[in-house]
Amino acid sequence: GAGVSQSPSNKVTEKGKDVELRCDPISGHTALYWYRQSLGQGLEFLIYFQGNSAPDKSGLPSDRFSAERTGGSVSTLTIQRTQQEDSAVYLCASSPPEREGYEQYFGPGTRLTVT
Amino acid sequence: SQQGEEDPQALSIQEGENATMNCSYKTSINNLQWYRQNSGRGLVHLILIRSNEREKHSGRLRVTLDTSKKSSSLLITASRAADTASYFCATGGSYIPTFGRGTSLIVHP
């Protein structure tokens, strides 16, 4: 079946502009995660959605970052007033109910470049 | 801060050789996972080992876990050029796995 998809695959934006990144998880997966990966670095956790529970936003680096998940499926990560240090690959992952914390399915990522 | 830290940061070997990567972590876990990331792609789950397991195999992969030393190793036997990728460990103590910086493996044909 279809995997996790993300759009756009690449985004170049000017400093100060807002951007929206989209993630379509695998159908039936209740958990959804956003991570950020800077060049040569590991994955930095941003936010976690689980079903209808309040999201865990503990990884969001500033109040310029926000995310929502509509209808328990598609998620949008919004970065307002982008800065050059926001340049990174943003990865989305989802997990089925019985595998939360055990296995994640990743999308290909969105490469964000802030000029 | 990152829970798992992989070692070495980079590894270069010839096709047919074995590749060993290590992962150390700081706090107690209930499982540890290894992922592979090919250049420009997302991560792919390779294998999971639970805290009460010491060794696990999957094809050419062998994972060990030593909870007393808070460390794990991933062994890839008879490596192939297609194994060239970055390998990450992720520690699971809650529903949010925590990833290290990864080991970059290059397998020369």
Coordinates of C-alpha atoms in Angstrom, one line a residue:
Chain A
G1 CA 0.0 0.0 0.0
A2 CA 0.9 3.7 -0.1
G3 CA 3.6 4.9 2.3
V4 CA 3.9 8.2 4.1
S5 CA 3.9 11.1 1.7
Q6 CA 5.1 14.6 2.2
S7 CA 4.8 17.7 0.1
P8 CA 6.5 19.7 -1.2
S9 CA 9.7 17.7 -1.6
N10 CA 11.7 20.9 -1.8
K11 CA 10.8 24.4 -0.6
V12 CA 13.0 27.5 -1.0
T13 CA 11.7 30.5 0.8
E14 CA 12.9 34.0 1.7
K15 CA 13.7 34.8 5.3
G16 CA 10.6 36.2 7.1
K17 CA 8.1 34.3 5.0
D18 CA 5.7 31.6 6.3
V19 CA 5.8 28.1 5.1
E20 CA 3.5 25.1 5.3
L21 CA 4.7 21.5 5.1
R22 CA 2.2 18.7 4.6
C23 CA 2.3 15.1 5.7
D24 CA -0.1 12.3 4.7
P25 CA 0.4 9.3 7.0
I26 CA -0.4 5.7 6.2
S27 CA -4.1 5.0 6.5
G28 CA -5.0 3.6 9.9
H29 CA -1.9 4.9 11.6
T30 CA -3.0 6.7 14.8
A31 CA 0.4 8.2 15.7
L32 CA 2.1 10.9 13.7
Y33 CA 5.5 12.5 14.4
W34 CA 7.4 15.4 13.0
Y35 CA 11.2 15.5 13.1
R36 CA 13.8 17.9 11.8
Q37 CA 17.2 16.8 10.4
S38 CA 19.9 19.3 9.9
L39 CA 22.9 18.5 7.7
G40 CA 25.0 15.8 9.3
Q41 CA 22.8 15.7 12.4
G42 CA 20.4 13.3 13.9
L43 CA 16.7 13.6 14.1
E44 CA 15.4 16.3 16.3
F45 CA 11.9 15.6 17.6
L46 CA 9.4 18.4 17.1
I47 CA 5.8 17.2 17.8
Y48 CA 3.8 14.0 18.3
F49 CA 0.1 13.4 17.6
Q50 CA -1.8 10.4 19.0
G51 CA -5.4 9.9 18.0
N52 CA -7.6 12.5 19.5
S53 CA -5.3 13.3 22.4
A54 CA -3.6 16.6 22.9
P55 CA -0.4 16.7 20.9
D56 CA 3.0 16.5 22.6
K57 CA 4.6 19.8 21.5
S58 CA 7.6 19.6 23.7
G59 CA 10.1 19.5 20.8
L60 CA 9.0 22.6 19.0
P61 CA 12.0 25.0 19.1
S62 CA 10.0 28.3 19.2
D63 CA 6.5 29.7 19.0
R64 CA 7.1 30.3 15.3
F65 CA 6.5 26.6 14.8
S66 CA 3.0 25.0 15.0
A67 CA 1.3 21.9 13.7
E68 CA -2.1 20.5 13.4
R69 CA -3.6 17.3 12.4
T70 CA -7.1 17.3 10.9
G71 CA -9.5 14.4 11.2
G72 CA -6.8 12.2 12.7
S73 CA -5.1 12.0 9.3
V74 CA -3.2 14.7 7.4
S75 CA -0.9 17.0 9.3
T76 CA 0.5 20.4 8.5
L77 CA 3.6 21.9 10.0
T78 CA 3.7 25.7 9.8
I79 CA 6.8 27.8 10.3
Q80 CA 6.1 31.5 10.6
R81 CA 8.7 34.2 9.9
T82 CA 11.2 31.7 8.7
Q83 CA 14.9 32.1 9.7
Q84 CA 18.0 30.8 8.0
E85 CA 18.5 28.4 10.9
D86 CA 15.2 26.7 10.0
S87 CA 16.8 25.3 6.9
A88 CA 16.7 21.5 7.3
V89 CA 14.9 18.4 6.1
Y90 CA 11.6 18.0 7.9
L91 CA 10.6 14.4 8.2
C92 CA 7.2 13.0 9.1
A93 CA 6.6 9.5 10.4
S94 CA 3.5 7.5 11.4
S95 CA 2.9 4.4 13.5
P96 CA 0.0 1.9 13.7
P97 CA -1.7 1.6 17.1
E98 CA 0.1 -1.6 18.1
R99 CA 3.6 -0.3 17.1
E100 CA 3.7 3.1 18.7
G101 CA 7.1 3.5 20.2
Y102 CA 8.4 0.4 18.4
E103 CA 8.4 1.1 14.7
Q104 CA 7.9 4.2 12.6
Y105 CA 7.3 4.6 8.9
F106 CA 8.9 7.7 7.5
G107 CA 8.1 9.9 4.6
P108 CA 10.8 11.1 2.2
G109 CA 11.0 14.5 3.8
T110 CA 10.7 18.1 2.8
R111 CA 14.0 19.9 2.2
L112 CA 13.5 23.5 3.4
T113 CA 16.0 26.2 2.4
V114 CA 15.6 29.7 3.8
T115 CA 17.5 32.3 1.9
Chain B
S1 CA 19.3 16.3 23.7
Q2 CA 19.8 13.0 21.8
Q3 CA 19.5 9.8 23.8
G4 CA 21.4 7.5 21.5
E5 CA 24.9 8.2 20.1
E6 CA 26.3 6.1 17.3
D7 CA 29.9 5.2 16.9
P8 CA 31.8 5.5 14.6
Q9 CA 30.5 8.6 12.9
A10 CA 31.8 7.3 9.5
L11 CA 32.8 3.8 8.3
S12 CA 34.3 2.9 5.0
I13 CA 34.8 -0.8 4.0
Q14 CA 35.1 -3.0 1.0
E15 CA 32.3 -5.1 -0.4
G16 CA 32.2 -8.5 1.4
E17 CA 33.6 -7.2 4.7
N18 CA 31.5 -6.9 7.9
A19 CA 30.4 -3.6 9.2
T20 CA 29.9 -3.0 12.9
M21 CA 28.2 0.1 14.4
N22 CA 27.7 0.9 18.0
C23 CA 25.1 2.8 19.9
S24 CA 25.3 4.1 23.4
Y25 CA 22.4 5.6 25.4
K26 CA 21.9 7.2 28.8
T27 CA 18.6 6.3 30.4
S28 CA 16.6 3.1 30.7
I29 CA 14.7 1.9 27.7
N30 CA 12.1 -0.7 26.8
N31 CA 13.4 -1.2 23.3
L32 CA 16.0 -0.1 20.8
Q33 CA 15.5 0.2 17.1
W34 CA 17.9 0.5 14.1
Y35 CA 17.0 2.4 11.0
R36 CA 18.7 3.0 7.7
Q37 CA 18.6 6.2 5.7
N38 CA 19.7 6.3 2.1
S39 CA 20.8 9.7 0.8
G40 CA 17.9 12.0 0.3
R41 CA 15.3 9.6 1.5
G42 CA 13.4 8.9 4.7
L43 CA 14.4 6.4 7.3
V44 CA 13.5 2.7 7.0
H45 CA 13.0 0.5 10.1
L46 CA 15.5 -2.4 10.1
I47 CA 15.2 -4.2 13.4
L48 CA 13.9 -3.8 16.9
I49 CA 15.4 -5.4 20.1
R50 CA 13.5 -5.4 23.4
S51 CA 15.2 -4.6 26.7
N52 CA 14.8 -8.2 27.8
E53 CA 16.6 -9.6 24.7
R54 CA 20.3 -9.8 24.2
E55 CA 20.6 -10.7 20.5
K56 CA 18.5 -10.6 17.4
H57 CA 19.0 -11.6 13.8
S58 CA 17.4 -10.6 10.6
G59 CA 19.0 -11.7 7.4
R60 CA 22.5 -10.3 7.3
L61 CA 21.8 -8.1 10.3
R62 CA 22.7 -9.0 13.9
V63 CA 21.9 -6.7 16.8
T64 CA 23.1 -7.1 20.3
L65 CA 21.9 -5.2 23.4
D66 CA 23.8 -4.9 26.7
T67 CA 21.5 -3.0 29.1
S68 CA 24.1 -3.1 31.8
K69 CA 26.5 -1.0 29.6
K70 CA 23.6 0.9 28.0
S71 CA 24.9 -0.1 24.5
S72 CA 23.9 -1.8 21.4
S73 CA 25.7 -2.9 18.2
L74 CA 24.6 -3.5 14.7
L75 CA 26.6 -5.9 12.6
I76 CA 26.0 -6.2 8.8
T77 CA 27.7 -9.3 7.5
A78 CA 29.0 -9.7 3.9
S79 CA 28.3 -6.1 3.1
R80 CA 27.2 -5.0 -0.3
A81 CA 27.5 -1.6 -2.1
A82 CA 23.7 -1.3 -1.7
D83 CA 24.3 -1.1 2.1
T84 CA 25.8 2.3 1.7
A85 CA 23.6 4.5 3.8
S86 CA 23.4 6.2 7.2
Y87 CA 22.4 4.0 10.1
F88 CA 20.6 5.4 13.2
C89 CA 19.7 3.9 16.5
A90 CA 16.5 5.0 18.2
T91 CA 15.8 4.4 21.9
G92 CA 12.2 3.7 23.0
G93 CA 11.2 4.4 26.5
S94 CA 8.0 6.1 25.7
Y95 CA 6.0 6.6 22.6
I96 CA 8.5 9.0 21.1
P97 CA 11.7 7.2 19.9
T98 CA 14.9 9.3 20.3
F99 CA 17.5 9.2 17.6
G100 CA 21.2 9.6 17.5
R101 CA 23.3 11.3 14.9
G102 CA 23.9 8.2 12.9
T103 CA 26.8 6.3 11.4
S104 CA 27.6 6.9 7.7
L105 CA 28.6 3.7 6.1
I106 CA 30.2 3.5 2.7
V107 CA 30.7 0.1 1.0
H108 CA 33.1 0.2 -1.9
P109 CA 32.4 -2.3 -4.7

